[in-house]
PDB file of C-alpha atoms in Angstrom:
ATOM      1  CA  MET A  90     -94.591  19.070 -40.484  1.00  0.00           C
ATOM      2  CA  GLN A  91     -95.332  15.943 -42.506  1.00  0.00           C
ATOM      3  CA  GLU A  92     -95.913  18.097 -45.590  1.00  0.00           C
ATOM      4  CA  LEU A  93     -92.488  19.668 -45.084  1.00  0.00           C
ATOM      5  CA  GLY A  94     -90.873  16.234 -44.749  1.00  0.00           C
ATOM      6  CA  VAL A  95     -90.020  16.766 -41.097  1.00  0.00           C
ATOM      7  CA  VAL A  96     -89.803  13.839 -38.677  1.00  0.00           C
ATOM      8  CA  VAL A  97     -91.298  14.779 -35.308  1.00  0.00           C
ATOM      9  CA  LEU A  98     -90.208  13.006 -32.131  1.00  0.00           C
ATOM     10  CA  ALA A  99     -91.746  13.894 -28.769  1.00  0.00           C
ATOM     11  CA  VAL A 100     -89.797  13.184 -25.580  1.00  0.00           C
ATOM     12  CA  SER A 101     -90.751  13.281 -21.916  1.00  0.00           C
ATOM     13  CA  THR A 102     -89.686  11.445 -18.781  1.00  0.00           C
ATOM     14  CA  ASP A 103     -92.988   9.531 -18.743  1.00  0.00           C
ATOM     15  CA  SER A 104     -92.953   5.814 -19.470  1.00  0.00           C
ATOM     16  CA  ARG A 105     -94.054   4.439 -22.823  1.00  0.00           C
ATOM     17  CA  PHE A 106     -97.109   3.018 -21.063  1.00  0.00           C
ATOM     18  CA  THR A 107     -98.152   6.447 -19.837  1.00  0.00           C
ATOM     19  CA  HIS A 108     -97.621   7.780 -23.360  1.00  0.00           C
ATOM     20  CA  LYS A 109     -99.976   5.129 -24.731  1.00  0.00           C
ATOM     21  CA  ILE A 110    -102.734   5.885 -22.257  1.00  0.00           C
ATOM     22  CA  TRP A 111    -102.350   9.652 -22.679  1.00  0.00           C
ATOM     23  CA  GLN A 112    -102.744   9.210 -26.426  1.00  0.00           C
ATOM     24  CA  GLU A 113    -105.788   6.990 -26.003  1.00  0.00           C
ATOM     25  CA  GLN A 114    -107.518   8.877 -23.195  1.00  0.00           C
ATOM     26  CA  GLU A 115    -106.790  12.506 -23.958  1.00  0.00           C
ATOM     27  CA  LEU A 116    -104.755  13.348 -27.058  1.00  0.00           C
ATOM     28  CA  SER A 117    -107.076  11.408 -29.342  1.00  0.00           C
ATOM     29  CA  LYS A 118    -109.883  13.670 -28.095  1.00  0.00           C
ATOM     30  CA  MET A 119    -107.873  16.824 -28.816  1.00  0.00           C
ATOM     31  CA  VAL A 120    -106.461  15.792 -32.191  1.00  0.00           C
ATOM     32  CA  ASP A 121    -108.457  13.708 -34.625  1.00  0.00           C
ATOM     33  CA  GLY A 122    -106.867  10.256 -34.621  1.00  0.00           C
ATOM     34  CA  GLY A 123    -104.361  11.277 -31.941  1.00  0.00           C
ATOM     35  CA  VAL A 124    -100.839  12.505 -32.507  1.00  0.00           C
ATOM     36  CA  PRO A 125     -99.017  10.710 -35.340  1.00  0.00           C
ATOM     37  CA  PHE A 126     -95.445  10.929 -34.059  1.00  0.00           C
ATOM     38  CA  PRO A 127     -93.469   8.554 -31.791  1.00  0.00           C
ATOM     39  CA  MET A 128     -93.537   9.452 -28.092  1.00  0.00           C
ATOM     40  CA  LEU A 129     -90.179   8.659 -26.535  1.00  0.00           C
ATOM     41  CA  SER A 130     -89.543   7.857 -22.885  1.00  0.00           C
ATOM     42  CA  ASP A 131     -86.575   9.610 -21.292  1.00  0.00           C
ATOM     43  CA  ALA A 132     -86.975   8.015 -17.847  1.00  0.00           C
ATOM     44  CA  GLY A 133     -84.084   9.286 -15.762  1.00  0.00           C
ATOM     45  CA  GLY A 134     -83.632  12.378 -17.905  1.00  0.00           C
ATOM     46  CA  ARG A 135     -80.310  11.349 -19.412  1.00  0.00           C
ATOM     47  CA  ILE A 136     -81.299  12.442 -22.894  1.00  0.00           C
ATOM     48  CA  GLY A 137     -82.760  15.725 -21.625  1.00  0.00           C
ATOM     49  CA  ALA A 138     -79.551  16.363 -19.704  1.00  0.00           C
ATOM     50  CA  VAL A 139     -77.498  16.103 -22.869  1.00  0.00           C
ATOM     51  CA  TYR A 140     -79.863  18.561 -24.569  1.00  0.00           C
ATOM     52  CA  GLY A 141     -79.788  20.960 -21.589  1.00  0.00           C
ATOM     53  CA  VAL A 142     -83.507  20.644 -20.803  1.00  0.00           C
ATOM     54  CA  TYR A 143     -83.554  18.258 -17.826  1.00  0.00           C
ATOM     55  CA  ASP A 144     -84.731  19.922 -14.601  1.00  0.00           C
ATOM     56  CA  GLU A 145     -83.095  17.838 -11.885  1.00  0.00           C
ATOM     57  CA  ALA A 146     -85.187  19.302  -9.052  1.00  0.00           C
ATOM     58  CA  ALA A 147     -88.484  18.503 -10.766  1.00  0.00           C
ATOM     59  CA  GLY A 148     -87.223  15.364 -12.477  1.00  0.00           C
ATOM     60  CA  VAL A 149     -88.708  16.331 -15.831  1.00  0.00           C
ATOM     61  CA  ASP A 150     -87.594  17.568 -19.229  1.00  0.00           C
ATOM     62  CA  ILE A 151     -88.756  21.144 -19.663  1.00  0.00           C
ATOM     63  CA  ARG A 152     -90.154  22.377 -22.956  1.00  0.00           C
ATOM     64  CA  GLY A 153     -87.334  22.310 -25.465  1.00  0.00           C
ATOM     65  CA  ARG A 154     -87.535  22.152 -29.224  1.00  0.00           C
ATOM     66  CA  PHE A 155     -84.614  21.345 -31.496  1.00  0.00           C
ATOM     67  CA  LEU A 156     -84.575  21.529 -35.286  1.00  0.00           C
ATOM     68  CA  ILE A 157     -82.015  19.160 -36.821  1.00  0.00           C
ATOM     69  CA  ASP A 158     -81.045  19.284 -40.506  1.00  0.00           C
ATOM     70  CA  PRO A 159     -80.447  16.292 -42.834  1.00  0.00           C
ATOM     71  CA  ASP A 160     -76.700  16.457 -42.061  1.00  0.00           C
ATOM     72  CA  PHE A 161     -77.635  15.888 -38.394  1.00  0.00           C
ATOM     73  CA  VAL A 162     -76.650  19.427 -37.371  1.00  0.00           C
ATOM     74  CA  ILE A 163     -78.802  21.300 -34.853  1.00  0.00           C
ATOM     75  CA  ARG A 164     -80.021  24.438 -36.642  1.00  0.00           C
ATOM     76  CA  ALA A 165     -82.368  25.952 -34.062  1.00  0.00           C
ATOM     77  CA  MET A 166     -83.460  25.471 -30.498  1.00  0.00           C
ATOM     78  CA  GLU A 167     -86.065  26.988 -28.217  1.00  0.00           C
ATOM     79  CA  VAL A 168     -86.376  26.238 -24.511  1.00  0.00           C
ATOM     80  CA  LEU A 169     -89.274  27.418 -22.344  1.00  0.00           C
ATOM     81  CA  THR A 170     -90.172  26.925 -18.702  1.00  0.00           C
ATOM     82  CA  PRO A 171     -93.330  24.812 -18.362  1.00  0.00           C
ATOM     83  CA  GLU A 172     -95.984  27.503 -17.940  1.00  0.00           C
ATOM     84  CA  VAL A 173     -96.003  28.755 -21.521  1.00  0.00           C
ATOM     85  CA  GLY A 174     -96.731  26.601 -24.549  1.00  0.00           C
ATOM     86  CA  ARG A 175     -94.992  26.723 -27.889  1.00  0.00           C
ATOM     87  CA  ASN A 176     -95.993  28.521 -31.070  1.00  0.00           C
ATOM     88  CA  PRO A 177     -95.979  25.882 -33.804  1.00  0.00           C
ATOM     89  CA  ALA A 178     -96.358  28.576 -36.487  1.00  0.00           C
ATOM     90  CA  GLU A 179     -92.880  29.872 -35.644  1.00  0.00           C
ATOM     91  CA  LEU A 180     -91.423  26.381 -35.930  1.00  0.00           C
ATOM     92  CA  VAL A 181     -93.044  25.990 -39.362  1.00  0.00           C
ATOM     93  CA  ARG A 182     -91.617  29.365 -40.406  1.00  0.00           C
ATOM     94  CA  GLN A 183     -88.131  28.352 -39.272  1.00  0.00           C
ATOM     95  CA  VAL A 184     -88.336  24.998 -41.064  1.00  0.00           C
ATOM     96  CA  LYS A 185     -89.343  26.744 -44.311  1.00  0.00           C
ATOM     97  CA  ALA A 186     -86.580  29.323 -43.892  1.00  0.00           C
ATOM     98  CA  TYR A 187     -83.868  26.740 -43.202  1.00  0.00           C
ATOM     99  CA  GLN A 188     -85.036  24.546 -46.062  1.00  0.00           C
ATOM    100  CA  HIS A 189     -84.880  27.596 -48.349  1.00  0.00           C
ATOM    101  CA  VAL A 190     -81.386  28.474 -47.101  1.00  0.00           C
ATOM    102  CA  VAL A 191     -80.096  24.937 -47.655  1.00  0.00           C
ATOM    103  CA  ARG A 192     -81.695  24.740 -51.110  1.00  0.00           C
ATOM    104  CA  THR A 193     -80.570  28.143 -52.431  1.00  0.00           C
ATOM    105  CA  GLY A 194     -77.611  29.391 -50.379  1.00  0.00           C
ATOM    106  CA  GLU A 195     -79.518  32.629 -49.832  1.00  0.00           C
ATOM    107  CA  VAL A 196     -80.159  33.981 -46.336  1.00  0.00           C
ATOM    108  CA  THR A 197     -83.480  35.105 -44.899  1.00  0.00           C
ATOM    109  CA  PRO A 198     -83.863  38.439 -43.071  1.00  0.00           C
ATOM    110  CA  SER A 199     -85.801  39.003 -39.850  1.00  0.00           C
ATOM    111  CA  GLY A 200     -89.420  37.869 -39.978  1.00  0.00           C
ATOM    112  CA  TRP A 201     -88.961  36.164 -43.363  1.00  0.00           C
ATOM    113  CA  ASN A 202     -91.789  34.119 -44.800  1.00  0.00           C
ATOM    114  CA  PRO A 203     -91.852  32.222 -48.118  1.00  0.00           C
ATOM    115  CA  GLY A 204     -92.097  34.711 -50.983  1.00  0.00           C
ATOM    116  CA  ASP A 205     -90.403  37.517 -49.064  1.00  0.00           C
ATOM    117  CA  THR A 206     -87.088  39.042 -50.113  1.00  0.00           C
ATOM    118  CA  THR A 207     -83.981  37.002 -49.427  1.00  0.00           C
ATOM    119  CA  LEU A 208     -80.381  38.212 -49.432  1.00  0.00           C
ATOM    120  CA  THR A 209     -77.242  36.782 -51.005  1.00  0.00           C
ATOM    121  CA  PRO A 210     -74.250  37.684 -48.842  1.00  0.00           C
ATOM    122  CA  GLY A 211     -71.212  39.042 -50.657  1.00  0.00           C
ATOM    123  CA  PRO A 212     -68.820  42.000 -50.755  1.00  0.00           C
ATOM    124  CA  GLU A 213     -71.145  44.082 -52.933  1.00  0.00           C
ATOM    125  CA  LEU A 214     -73.969  43.827 -50.378  1.00  0.00           C
ATOM    126  CA  VAL A 215     -71.953  45.171 -47.439  1.00  0.00           C
ATOM    127  CA  GLY A 216     -73.507  48.431 -46.240  1.00  0.00           C
ATOM    128  CA  LYS A 217     -76.193  48.167 -48.925  1.00  0.00           C
ATOM    129  CA  VAL A 218     -78.652  45.809 -47.306  1.00  0.00           C
ATOM    130  CA  TRP A 219     -81.001  48.818 -47.056  1.00  0.00           C
ATOM    131  CA  THR A 220     -81.288  48.879 -50.850  1.00  0.00           C
ATOM    132  CA  LYS A 221     -82.651  45.346 -50.840  1.00  0.00           C
ATOM    133  CA  TRP A 222     -84.573  45.003 -47.624  1.00  0.00           C
ATOM    134  CA  LYS A 223     -86.338  47.130 -45.024  1.00  0.00           C
ATOM    135  CA  PRO A 224     -88.027  45.881 -41.841  1.00  0.00           C
TER     136      PRO A 224
ATOM    137  CA  MET B 260     -95.461 -14.493 -20.068  1.00  0.00           C
ATOM    138  CA  ALA B 261     -94.778 -11.242 -21.754  1.00  0.00           C
ATOM    139  CA  ASP B 262     -91.950 -10.823 -24.214  1.00  0.00           C
ATOM    140  CA  ARG B 263     -88.786  -9.916 -22.314  1.00  0.00           C
ATOM    141  CA  LYS B 264     -88.356  -6.851 -24.447  1.00  0.00           C
ATOM    142  CA  GLN B 265     -91.754  -5.656 -23.267  1.00  0.00           C
ATOM    143  CA  GLY B 266     -90.885  -5.858 -19.554  1.00  0.00           C
ATOM    144  CA  CYS B 267     -92.164  -3.372 -17.016  1.00  0.00           C
ATOM    145  CA  VAL B 268     -88.981  -1.406 -16.609  1.00  0.00           C
ATOM    146  CA  ALA B 269     -86.796  -1.235 -19.653  1.00  0.00           C
ATOM    147  CA  ALA B 270     -83.603   0.743 -19.607  1.00  0.00           C
ATOM    148  CA  ALA B 271     -83.238   2.682 -22.806  1.00  0.00           C
ATOM    149  CA  ALA B 272     -79.791   3.082 -24.273  1.00  0.00           C
ATOM    150  CA  GLY B 273     -79.984   6.826 -23.640  1.00  0.00           C
ATOM    151  CA  PRO B 274     -77.295   9.095 -25.040  1.00  0.00           C
ATOM    152  CA  LEU B 275     -74.945   7.339 -27.440  1.00  0.00           C
ATOM    153  CA  ALA B 276     -71.310   8.310 -27.671  1.00  0.00           C
ATOM    154  CA  PRO B 277     -69.838   8.636 -31.150  1.00  0.00           C
ATOM    155  CA  SER B 278     -68.480   5.278 -32.277  1.00  0.00           C
ATOM    156  CA  ASP B 279     -64.908   6.568 -32.298  1.00  0.00           C
ATOM    157  CA  ALA B 280     -65.108   7.929 -28.752  1.00  0.00           C
ATOM    158  CA  ARG B 281     -62.823   6.233 -26.276  1.00  0.00           C
ATOM    159  CA  GLU B 282     -64.249   4.721 -23.153  1.00  0.00           C
ATOM    160  CA  VAL B 283     -64.716   7.211 -20.360  1.00  0.00           C
ATOM    161  CA  THR B 284     -62.563   6.358 -17.377  1.00  0.00           C
ATOM    162  CA  ALA B 285     -63.545   9.304 -15.183  1.00  0.00           C
ATOM    163  CA  PRO B 286     -64.587   8.570 -11.572  1.00  0.00           C
ATOM    164  CA  ALA B 287     -68.241   7.658 -11.121  1.00  0.00           C
ATOM    165  CA  THR B 288     -69.003  10.961  -9.408  1.00  0.00           C
ATOM    166  CA  MET B 289     -67.862  12.817 -12.492  1.00  0.00           C
ATOM    167  CA  GLN B 290     -69.813  10.604 -14.853  1.00  0.00           C
ATOM    168  CA  GLU B 291     -72.990  11.483 -13.004  1.00  0.00           C
ATOM    169  CA  VAL B 292     -72.659  15.149 -13.866  1.00  0.00           C
ATOM    170  CA  PRO B 293     -74.413  15.531 -17.183  1.00  0.00           C
ATOM    171  CA  ARG B 294     -72.689  17.714 -19.712  1.00  0.00           C
ATOM    172  CA  MET B 295     -74.797  19.787 -22.048  1.00  0.00           C
ATOM    173  CA  LEU B 296     -73.660  18.855 -25.503  1.00  0.00           C
ATOM    174  CA  ALA B 297     -76.438  20.180 -27.708  1.00  0.00           C
ATOM    175  CA  LYS B 298     -75.469  23.411 -29.475  1.00  0.00           C
ATOM    176  CA  VAL B 299     -76.709  25.054 -32.630  1.00  0.00           C
ATOM    177  CA  GLY B 300     -74.334  24.548 -35.520  1.00  0.00           C
ATOM    178  CA  ARG B 301     -73.029  21.326 -33.980  1.00  0.00           C
ATOM    179  CA  GLU B 302     -73.967  17.731 -34.661  1.00  0.00           C
ATOM    180  CA  ALA B 303     -76.962  16.564 -32.653  1.00  0.00           C
ATOM    181  CA  PRO B 304     -76.090  14.228 -29.759  1.00  0.00           C
ATOM    182  CA  ASP B 305     -77.390  10.810 -30.714  1.00  0.00           C
ATOM    183  CA  PHE B 306     -79.500   8.675 -28.381  1.00  0.00           C
ATOM    184  CA  GLU B 307     -81.832   5.729 -28.280  1.00  0.00           C
ATOM    185  CA  ALA B 308     -85.065   5.587 -26.297  1.00  0.00           C
ATOM    186  CA  ILE B 309     -88.061   3.321 -26.020  1.00  0.00           C
ATOM    187  CA  ALA B 310     -91.146   4.880 -27.525  1.00  0.00           C
ATOM    188  CA  PHE B 311     -94.846   4.449 -27.979  1.00  0.00           C
ATOM    189  CA  MET B 312     -95.530   4.460 -31.710  1.00  0.00           C
ATOM    190  CA  PRO B 313     -99.020   5.739 -32.460  1.00  0.00           C
ATOM    191  CA  ALA B 314     -98.736   4.577 -36.079  1.00  0.00           C
ATOM    192  CA  THR B 315     -98.651   0.931 -35.016  1.00  0.00           C
ATOM    193  CA  GLY B 316     -99.915   1.156 -31.422  1.00  0.00           C
ATOM    194  CA  ASP B 317     -96.799  -0.723 -30.389  1.00  0.00           C
ATOM    195  CA  PHE B 318     -93.667   0.030 -28.376  1.00  0.00           C
ATOM    196  CA  GLY B 319     -90.205   0.067 -29.855  1.00  0.00           C
ATOM    197  CA  PRO B 320     -86.767   1.626 -29.726  1.00  0.00           C
ATOM    198  CA  VAL B 321     -86.161   4.882 -31.566  1.00  0.00           C
ATOM    199  CA  ARG B 322     -82.658   6.029 -32.388  1.00  0.00           C
ATOM    200  CA  LEU B 323     -82.277   9.652 -33.394  1.00  0.00           C
ATOM    201  CA  SER B 324     -79.682   8.801 -36.057  1.00  0.00           C
ATOM    202  CA  ASP B 325     -82.175   6.438 -37.736  1.00  0.00           C
ATOM    203  CA  HIS B 326     -83.622   9.658 -39.168  1.00  0.00           C
ATOM    204  CA  ARG B 327     -80.333  11.095 -40.410  1.00  0.00           C
ATOM    205  CA  GLY B 328     -80.893  12.512 -43.885  1.00  0.00           C
ATOM    206  CA  LYS B 329     -84.237  14.055 -42.948  1.00  0.00           C
ATOM    207  CA  TRP B 330     -85.235  17.209 -41.124  1.00  0.00           C
ATOM    208  CA  ILE B 331     -86.064  16.332 -37.518  1.00  0.00           C
ATOM    209  CA  THR B 332     -87.923  18.225 -34.831  1.00  0.00           C
ATOM    210  CA  LEU B 333     -87.156  16.959 -31.358  1.00  0.00           C
ATOM    211  CA  CYS B 334     -89.700  18.185 -28.813  1.00  0.00           C
ATOM    212  CA  PHE B 335     -89.164  17.754 -25.088  1.00  0.00           C
ATOM    213  CA  TYR B 336     -92.125  18.448 -22.799  1.00  0.00           C
ATOM    214  CA  PRO B 337     -92.621  18.255 -19.032  1.00  0.00           C
ATOM    215  CA  GLY B 338     -95.160  15.475 -18.866  1.00  0.00           C
ATOM    216  CA  ASP B 339     -98.168  13.588 -20.115  1.00  0.00           C
ATOM    217  CA  PHE B 340    -101.502  14.733 -18.665  1.00  0.00           C
ATOM    218  CA  THR B 341    -100.212  18.199 -17.895  1.00  0.00           C
ATOM    219  CA  PHE B 342    -101.993  21.328 -18.944  1.00  0.00           C
ATOM    220  CA  VAL B 343    -100.193  23.475 -21.456  1.00  0.00           C
TER     221      VAL B 343
END
């Protein structure tokens, strides 16, 4: 993410003190040097509520990921119940795709990765996408 | 005596209304119902929260809009010391 110029912010309902100890006691043993990004405290869940990820019964923010562009517009979101973890590779793919879209004005078909065919929407492409791209 | 700003329970600013928004005058019961505002294609709801900053080992406020102009990934997760 750092290589792509993306700021990462992690948020849970834990206190900042718990974040510190988690980093020191566990995360630093999973990731060399610990995680580099700020760990925000959303005690009370007010931020999670605004983002639609606060579970009032459990009192926690469920797993939600939001990609925000430099104009402060939310481009993508993914929300999971707690049992299943995320796939960071898909986030990286989406970041690269959105950065390409913003840079070029082209659009990226299903499953696009850097180097794959992109499309330029326009009247002449209507009904002829098949000539440019196949799944 | 610890710095006041480093007290045990610090209320973060939480969600921030746009600066041009008028003061909400709805009854308290209505204010307690959170509205989901985050949508793709719309501006991200701004907020401020107190954070642990691994880069410095210190605590400090983080405002989402401080990072305007950059790509941002905001990751919510259920809790420290959980399993997944």
